mmCIF file of C-alpha atoms in Angstrom:
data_model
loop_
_atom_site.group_PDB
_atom_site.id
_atom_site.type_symbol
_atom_site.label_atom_id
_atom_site.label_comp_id
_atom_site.label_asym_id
_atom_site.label_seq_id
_atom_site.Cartn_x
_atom_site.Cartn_y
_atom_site.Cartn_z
ATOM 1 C CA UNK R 15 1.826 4.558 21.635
ATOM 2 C CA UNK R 16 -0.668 1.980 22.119
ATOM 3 C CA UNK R 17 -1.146 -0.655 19.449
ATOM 4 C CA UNK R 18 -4.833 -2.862 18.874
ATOM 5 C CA UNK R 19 -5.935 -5.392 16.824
ATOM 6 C CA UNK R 20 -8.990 -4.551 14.908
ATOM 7 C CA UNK R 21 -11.272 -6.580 12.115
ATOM 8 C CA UNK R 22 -13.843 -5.434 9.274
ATOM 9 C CA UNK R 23 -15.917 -7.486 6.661
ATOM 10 C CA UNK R 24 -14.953 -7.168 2.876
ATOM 11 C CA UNK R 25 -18.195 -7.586 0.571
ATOM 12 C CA UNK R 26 -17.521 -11.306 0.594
ATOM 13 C CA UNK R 27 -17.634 -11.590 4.531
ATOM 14 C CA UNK R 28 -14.307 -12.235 4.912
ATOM 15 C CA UNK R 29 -12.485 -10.763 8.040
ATOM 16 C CA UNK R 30 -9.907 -8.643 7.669
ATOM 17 C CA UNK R 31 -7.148 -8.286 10.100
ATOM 18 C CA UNK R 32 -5.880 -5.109 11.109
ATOM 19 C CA UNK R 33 -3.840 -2.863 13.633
ATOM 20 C CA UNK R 34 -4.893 0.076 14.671
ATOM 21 C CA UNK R 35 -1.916 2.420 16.747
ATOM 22 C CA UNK R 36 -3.078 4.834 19.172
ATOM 23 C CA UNK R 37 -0.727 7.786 20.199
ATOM 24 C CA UNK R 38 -0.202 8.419 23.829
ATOM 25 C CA UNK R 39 -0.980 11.756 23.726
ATOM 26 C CA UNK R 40 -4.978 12.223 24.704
ATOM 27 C CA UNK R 41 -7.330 14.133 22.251
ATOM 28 C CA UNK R 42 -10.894 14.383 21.009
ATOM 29 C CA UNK R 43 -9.535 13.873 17.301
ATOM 30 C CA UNK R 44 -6.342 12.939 15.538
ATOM 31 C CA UNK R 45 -5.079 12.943 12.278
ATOM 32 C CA UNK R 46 -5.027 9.551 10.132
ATOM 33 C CA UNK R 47 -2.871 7.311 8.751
ATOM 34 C CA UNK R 48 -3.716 3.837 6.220
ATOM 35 C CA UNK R 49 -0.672 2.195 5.704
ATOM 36 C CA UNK R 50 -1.330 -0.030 2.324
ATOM 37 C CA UNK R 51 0.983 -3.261 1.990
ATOM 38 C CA UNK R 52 2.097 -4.965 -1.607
ATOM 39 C CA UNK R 53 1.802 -8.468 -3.236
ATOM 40 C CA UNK R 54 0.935 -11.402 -1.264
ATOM 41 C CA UNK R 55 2.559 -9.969 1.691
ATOM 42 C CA UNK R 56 1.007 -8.187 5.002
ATOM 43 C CA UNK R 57 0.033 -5.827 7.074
ATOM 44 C CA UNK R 58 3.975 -5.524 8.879
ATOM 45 C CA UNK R 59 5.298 -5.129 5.340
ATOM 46 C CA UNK R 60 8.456 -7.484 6.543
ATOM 47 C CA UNK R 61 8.918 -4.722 9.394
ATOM 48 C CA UNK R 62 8.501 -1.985 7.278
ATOM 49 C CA UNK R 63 5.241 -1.183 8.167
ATOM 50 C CA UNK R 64 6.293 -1.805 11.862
ATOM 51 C CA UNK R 65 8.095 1.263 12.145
ATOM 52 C CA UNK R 66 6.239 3.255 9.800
ATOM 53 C CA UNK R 67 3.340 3.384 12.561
ATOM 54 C CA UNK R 68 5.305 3.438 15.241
ATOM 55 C CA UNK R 69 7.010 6.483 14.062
ATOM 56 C CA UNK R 70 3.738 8.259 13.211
ATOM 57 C CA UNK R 71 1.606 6.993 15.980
ATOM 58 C CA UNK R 72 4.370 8.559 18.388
ATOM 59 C CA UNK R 73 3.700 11.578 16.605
ATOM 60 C CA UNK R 74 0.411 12.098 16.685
ATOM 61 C CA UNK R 75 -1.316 9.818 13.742
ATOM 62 C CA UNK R 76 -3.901 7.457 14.221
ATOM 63 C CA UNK R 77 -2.515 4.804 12.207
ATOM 64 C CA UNK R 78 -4.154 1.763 10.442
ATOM 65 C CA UNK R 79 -3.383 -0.942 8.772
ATOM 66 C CA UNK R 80 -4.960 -4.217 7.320
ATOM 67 C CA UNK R 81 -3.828 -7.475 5.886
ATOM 68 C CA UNK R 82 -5.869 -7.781 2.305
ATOM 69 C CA UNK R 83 -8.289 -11.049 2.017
ATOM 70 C CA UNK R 84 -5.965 -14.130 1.568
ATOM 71 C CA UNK R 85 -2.907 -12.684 3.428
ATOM 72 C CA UNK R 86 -1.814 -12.720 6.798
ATOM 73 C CA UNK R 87 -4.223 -13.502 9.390
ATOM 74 C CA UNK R 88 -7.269 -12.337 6.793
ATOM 75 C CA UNK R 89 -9.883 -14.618 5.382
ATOM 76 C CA UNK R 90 -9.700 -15.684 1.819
ATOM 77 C CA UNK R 91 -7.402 -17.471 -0.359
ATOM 78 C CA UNK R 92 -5.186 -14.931 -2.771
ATOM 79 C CA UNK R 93 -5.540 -17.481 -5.465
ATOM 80 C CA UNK R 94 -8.934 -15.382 -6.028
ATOM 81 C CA UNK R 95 -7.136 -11.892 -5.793
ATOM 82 C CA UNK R 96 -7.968 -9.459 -8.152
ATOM 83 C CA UNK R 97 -6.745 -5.560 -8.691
ATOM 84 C CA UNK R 98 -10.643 -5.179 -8.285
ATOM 85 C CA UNK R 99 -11.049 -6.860 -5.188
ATOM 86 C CA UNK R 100 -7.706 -5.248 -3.314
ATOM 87 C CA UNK R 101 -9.409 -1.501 -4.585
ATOM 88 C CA UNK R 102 -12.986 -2.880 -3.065
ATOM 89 C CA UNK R 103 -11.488 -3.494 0.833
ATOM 90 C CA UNK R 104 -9.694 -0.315 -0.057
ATOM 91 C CA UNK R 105 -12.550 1.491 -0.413
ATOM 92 C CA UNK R 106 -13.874 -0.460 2.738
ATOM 93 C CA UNK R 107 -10.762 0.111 4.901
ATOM 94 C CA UNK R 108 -10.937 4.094 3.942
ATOM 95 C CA UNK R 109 -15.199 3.989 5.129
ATOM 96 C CA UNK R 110 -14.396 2.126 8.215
ATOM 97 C CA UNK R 111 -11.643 4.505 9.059
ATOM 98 C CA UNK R 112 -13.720 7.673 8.356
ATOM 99 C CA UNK R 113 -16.113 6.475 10.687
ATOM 100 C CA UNK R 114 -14.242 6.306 13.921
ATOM 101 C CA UNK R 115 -15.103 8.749 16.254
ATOM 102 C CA UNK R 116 -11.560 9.791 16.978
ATOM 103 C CA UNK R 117 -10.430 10.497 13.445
ATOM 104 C CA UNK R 118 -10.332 13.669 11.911
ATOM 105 C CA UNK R 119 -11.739 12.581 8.343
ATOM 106 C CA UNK R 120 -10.642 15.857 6.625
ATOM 107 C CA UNK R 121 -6.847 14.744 7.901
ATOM 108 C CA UNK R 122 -7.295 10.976 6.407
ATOM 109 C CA UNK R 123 -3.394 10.153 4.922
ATOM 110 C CA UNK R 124 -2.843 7.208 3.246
ATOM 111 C CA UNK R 125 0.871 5.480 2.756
ATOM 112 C CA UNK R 126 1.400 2.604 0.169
ATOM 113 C CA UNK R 127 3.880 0.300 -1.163
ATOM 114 C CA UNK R 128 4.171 -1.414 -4.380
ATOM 115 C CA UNK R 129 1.512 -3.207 -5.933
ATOM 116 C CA UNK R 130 -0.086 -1.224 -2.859
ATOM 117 C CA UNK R 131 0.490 1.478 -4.988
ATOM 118 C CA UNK R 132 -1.303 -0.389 -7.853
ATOM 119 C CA UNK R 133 -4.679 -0.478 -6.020
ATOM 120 C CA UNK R 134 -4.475 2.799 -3.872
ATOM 121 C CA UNK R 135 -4.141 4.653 -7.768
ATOM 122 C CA UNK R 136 -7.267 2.182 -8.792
ATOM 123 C CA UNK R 137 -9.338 3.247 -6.181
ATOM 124 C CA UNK R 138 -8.543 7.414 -6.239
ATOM 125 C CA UNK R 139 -9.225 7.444 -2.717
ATOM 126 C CA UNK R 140 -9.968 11.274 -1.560
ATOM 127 C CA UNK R 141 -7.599 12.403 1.121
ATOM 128 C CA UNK R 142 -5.718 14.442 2.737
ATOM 129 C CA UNK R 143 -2.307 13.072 0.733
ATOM 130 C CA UNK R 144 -0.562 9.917 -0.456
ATOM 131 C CA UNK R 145 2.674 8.518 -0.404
ATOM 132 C CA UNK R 146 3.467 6.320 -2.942
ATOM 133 C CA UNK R 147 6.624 3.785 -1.957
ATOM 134 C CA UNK R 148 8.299 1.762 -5.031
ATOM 135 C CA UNK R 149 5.323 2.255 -7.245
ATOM 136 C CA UNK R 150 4.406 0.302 -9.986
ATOM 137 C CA UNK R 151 2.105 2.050 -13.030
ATOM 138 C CA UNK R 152 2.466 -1.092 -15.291
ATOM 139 C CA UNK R 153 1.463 -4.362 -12.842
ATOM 140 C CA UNK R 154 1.194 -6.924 -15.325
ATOM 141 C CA UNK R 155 4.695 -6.156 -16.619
ATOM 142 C CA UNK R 156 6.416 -5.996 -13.484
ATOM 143 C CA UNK R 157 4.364 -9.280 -11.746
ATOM 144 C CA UNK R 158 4.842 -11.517 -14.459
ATOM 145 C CA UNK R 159 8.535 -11.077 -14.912
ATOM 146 C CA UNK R 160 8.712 -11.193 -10.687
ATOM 147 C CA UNK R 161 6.539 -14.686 -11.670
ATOM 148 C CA UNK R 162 9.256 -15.825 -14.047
ATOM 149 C CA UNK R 163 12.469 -15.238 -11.926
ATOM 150 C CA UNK R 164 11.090 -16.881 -8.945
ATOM 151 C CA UNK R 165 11.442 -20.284 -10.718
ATOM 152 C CA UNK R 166 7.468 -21.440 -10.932
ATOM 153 C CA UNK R 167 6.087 -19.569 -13.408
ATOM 154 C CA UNK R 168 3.614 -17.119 -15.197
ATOM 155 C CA UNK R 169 0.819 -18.883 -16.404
ATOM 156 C CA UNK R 170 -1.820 -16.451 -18.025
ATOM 157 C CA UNK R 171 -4.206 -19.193 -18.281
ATOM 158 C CA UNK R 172 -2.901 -21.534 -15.374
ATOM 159 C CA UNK R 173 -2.026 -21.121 -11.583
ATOM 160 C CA UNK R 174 1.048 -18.438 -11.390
ATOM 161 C CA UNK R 175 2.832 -19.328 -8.379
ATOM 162 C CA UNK R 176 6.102 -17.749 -6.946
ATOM 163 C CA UNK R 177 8.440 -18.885 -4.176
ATOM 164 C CA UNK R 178 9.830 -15.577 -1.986
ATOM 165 C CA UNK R 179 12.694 -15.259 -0.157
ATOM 166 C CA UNK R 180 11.108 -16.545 3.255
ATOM 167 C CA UNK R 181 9.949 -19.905 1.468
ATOM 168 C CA UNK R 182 6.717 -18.772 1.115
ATOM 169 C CA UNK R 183 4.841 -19.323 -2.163
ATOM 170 C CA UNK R 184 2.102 -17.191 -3.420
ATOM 171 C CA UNK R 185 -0.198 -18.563 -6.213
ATOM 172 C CA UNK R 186 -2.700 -16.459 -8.428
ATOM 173 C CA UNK R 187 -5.678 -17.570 -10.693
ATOM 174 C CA UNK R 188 -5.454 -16.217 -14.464
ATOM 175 C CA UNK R 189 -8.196 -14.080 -14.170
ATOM 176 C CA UNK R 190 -5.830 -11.812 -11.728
ATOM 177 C CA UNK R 191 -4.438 -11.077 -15.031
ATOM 178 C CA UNK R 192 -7.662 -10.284 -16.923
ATOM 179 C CA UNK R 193 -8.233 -7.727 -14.629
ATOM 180 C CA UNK R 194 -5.146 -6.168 -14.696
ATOM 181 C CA UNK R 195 -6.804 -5.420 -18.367
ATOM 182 C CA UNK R 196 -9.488 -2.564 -17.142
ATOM 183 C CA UNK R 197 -6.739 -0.248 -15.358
ATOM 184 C CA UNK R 198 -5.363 2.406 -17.324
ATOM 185 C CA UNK R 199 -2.977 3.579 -14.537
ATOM 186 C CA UNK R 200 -0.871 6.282 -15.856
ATOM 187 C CA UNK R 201 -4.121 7.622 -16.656
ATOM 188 C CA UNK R 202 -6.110 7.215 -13.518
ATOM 189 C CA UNK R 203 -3.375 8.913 -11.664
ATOM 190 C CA UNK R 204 -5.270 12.072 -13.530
ATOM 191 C CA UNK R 205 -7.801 12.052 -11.204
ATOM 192 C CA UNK R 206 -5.373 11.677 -7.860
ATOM 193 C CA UNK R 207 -5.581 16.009 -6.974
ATOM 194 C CA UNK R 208 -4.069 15.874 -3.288
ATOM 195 C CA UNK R 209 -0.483 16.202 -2.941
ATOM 196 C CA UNK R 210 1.449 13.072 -3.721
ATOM 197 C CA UNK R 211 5.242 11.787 -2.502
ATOM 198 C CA UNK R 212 7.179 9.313 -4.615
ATOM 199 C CA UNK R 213 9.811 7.695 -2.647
ATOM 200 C CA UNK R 214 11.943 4.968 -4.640
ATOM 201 C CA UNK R 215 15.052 3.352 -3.345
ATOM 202 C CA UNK R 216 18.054 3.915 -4.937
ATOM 203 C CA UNK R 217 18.823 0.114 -5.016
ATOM 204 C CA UNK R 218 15.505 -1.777 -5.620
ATOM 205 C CA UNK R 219 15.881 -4.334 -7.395
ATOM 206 C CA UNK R 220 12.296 -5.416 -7.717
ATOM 207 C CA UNK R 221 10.944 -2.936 -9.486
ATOM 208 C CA UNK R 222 12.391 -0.036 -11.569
ATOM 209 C CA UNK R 223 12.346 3.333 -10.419
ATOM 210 C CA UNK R 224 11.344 4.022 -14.095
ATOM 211 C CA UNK R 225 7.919 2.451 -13.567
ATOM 212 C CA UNK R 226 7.351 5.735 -11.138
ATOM 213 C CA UNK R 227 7.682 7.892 -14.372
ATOM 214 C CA UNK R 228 4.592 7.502 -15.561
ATOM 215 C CA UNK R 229 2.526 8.273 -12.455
ATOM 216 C CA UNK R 230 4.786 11.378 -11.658
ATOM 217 C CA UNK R 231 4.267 12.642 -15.591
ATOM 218 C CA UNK R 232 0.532 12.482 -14.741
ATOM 219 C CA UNK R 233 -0.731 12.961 -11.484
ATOM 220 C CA UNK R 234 -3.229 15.531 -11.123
ATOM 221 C CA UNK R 235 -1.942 17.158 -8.341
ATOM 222 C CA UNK R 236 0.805 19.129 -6.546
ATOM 223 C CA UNK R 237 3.877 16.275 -6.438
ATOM 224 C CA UNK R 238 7.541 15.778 -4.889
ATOM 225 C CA UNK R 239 9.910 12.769 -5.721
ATOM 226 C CA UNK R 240 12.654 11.802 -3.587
ATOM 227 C CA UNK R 241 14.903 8.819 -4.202
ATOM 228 C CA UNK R 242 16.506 7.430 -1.217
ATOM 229 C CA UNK R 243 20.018 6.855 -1.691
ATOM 230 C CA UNK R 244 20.833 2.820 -0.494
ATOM 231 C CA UNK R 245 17.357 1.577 0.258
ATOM 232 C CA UNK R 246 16.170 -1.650 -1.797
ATOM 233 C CA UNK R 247 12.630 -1.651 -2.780
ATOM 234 C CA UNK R 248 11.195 -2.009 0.853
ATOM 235 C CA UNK R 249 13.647 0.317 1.657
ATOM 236 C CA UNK R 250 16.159 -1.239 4.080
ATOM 237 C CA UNK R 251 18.314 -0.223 5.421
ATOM 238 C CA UNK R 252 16.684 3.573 5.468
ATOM 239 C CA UNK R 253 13.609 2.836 6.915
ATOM 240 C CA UNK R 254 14.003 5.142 9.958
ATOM 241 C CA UNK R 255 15.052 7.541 8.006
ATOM 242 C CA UNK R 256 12.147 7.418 5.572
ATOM 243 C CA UNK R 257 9.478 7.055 8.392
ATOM 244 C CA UNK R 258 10.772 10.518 9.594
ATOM 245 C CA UNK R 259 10.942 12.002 6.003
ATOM 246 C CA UNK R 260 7.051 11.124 5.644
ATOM 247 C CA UNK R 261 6.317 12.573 9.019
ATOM 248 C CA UNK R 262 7.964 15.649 8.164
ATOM 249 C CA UNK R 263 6.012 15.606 4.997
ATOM 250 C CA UNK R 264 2.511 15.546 6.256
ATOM 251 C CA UNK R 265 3.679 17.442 9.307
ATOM 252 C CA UNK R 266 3.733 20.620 6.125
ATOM 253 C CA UNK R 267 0.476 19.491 4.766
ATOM 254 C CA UNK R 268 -1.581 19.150 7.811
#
């Protein structure tokens, strides 16, 4: 595989940064893969992401992934991120992706992970299928509480700001939270028809595997759960083994 870096414009002209991994093998059209990171975070997912596309793009998938406007090596500042802004350059990513002239766009996949979740369930892309990794139906519950471990605070009418494990701080404006108001997720998840996969770790810490009850009690279409025994909520230390379950997954649905 083959891997290139790639930039489109959200509807506020910022750039965002993306990979795009080509598999060796030679053909008119392939099969497609968005990979959708979480919170403040980026496109490699802290490696996750890494060998998600490596796996697939050896195996046949096109596979794409952006940073979101204020992370990574995007434009922006995530101070102004919204729930409604991540589902816009959703929608954007999912256009620009249909539109390449090597992609199958009836064989479009898309694989998120945590609040990635959130957004991909906000948006109700149409696709081929979705995997949905440490999902969370219930954002404002889990992020403020992630907000008030980290030591700096949820402030619904301040600056939230959180320090991660890598030193890094993220800070959020309150009307992230206001947002947060106009998504009914447990009940958007109605609309989702393809075939879904929840995947939870057995050991994430972050974020209960209860919050994926909701979603899997409603989703509108044909659905599998697996939980993967040892993995924390980006799924170390089974991440090989989870890139391979997903291939195998699609590999029935394509």
């Amino acid at each position: 595989m083959a891997e290139f870096k790639i930039s489109i414009k959200n509807d506020s002209g910022e750039t965002l940064s993306g990979l795009r991994a080509v598999p060796d093998i030679k053909k008119d059209k392939y099969p497609a893969v968005i990979l959708v990171h979480g919170f403040g975070v980026t496109k490699h997912e802290y490696g996750l992401f890494d060998i998600l596309s490596k796996t697939l793009a050896s195996s046949g998938f096109l596979v794409y992934r952006f940073d979101f406007s204020g992370c990574g090596e995007s434009e922006g500042d995530y101070l102004n991120t919204t729930l409604t802004k991540q589902k816009d350059e959703l929608s954007i990513i999912l256009d620009f992706v249909r539109s390449e002239s090597d992609v199958d766009s009836s064989k479009v996949f898309i694989v998120s992970q945590s609040f990635g979740t959130s957004v991909t369930v906000a948006l109700n892309p149409e696709v081929k299928a979705i995997v949905f990794m440490g999902s969370i139906s219930d954002p404002k519950k889990i992020l403020s509480k992630i907000f008030e471990v980290s030591g700096d605070g949820y402030d619904p009418v301040g600056v939230s700001q959180m320090t991660r494990s890598d030193g890094s701080v993220t800070r959020i404006d309150p009307k992230f939270w206001k947002d947060l108001v106009n998504y009914d997720l447990p009940s958007l998840i109605r609309d989702i028809k393809c075939p879904v996969l929840f995947l939870n770790g057995s050991k994430d810490d972050k974020v209960p595997v209860s919050e994926t009850d909701p979603y899997l009690l409603n989703v509108g279409g044909a659905k599998e759960r697996m939980i993967v025994g040892g993995g924390n909520h980006n799924l170390y230390p089974k991440r090989e083994q989870v890139a391979k379950l997903i291939y195998e997954w699609f590999k029935r649905i394509i």
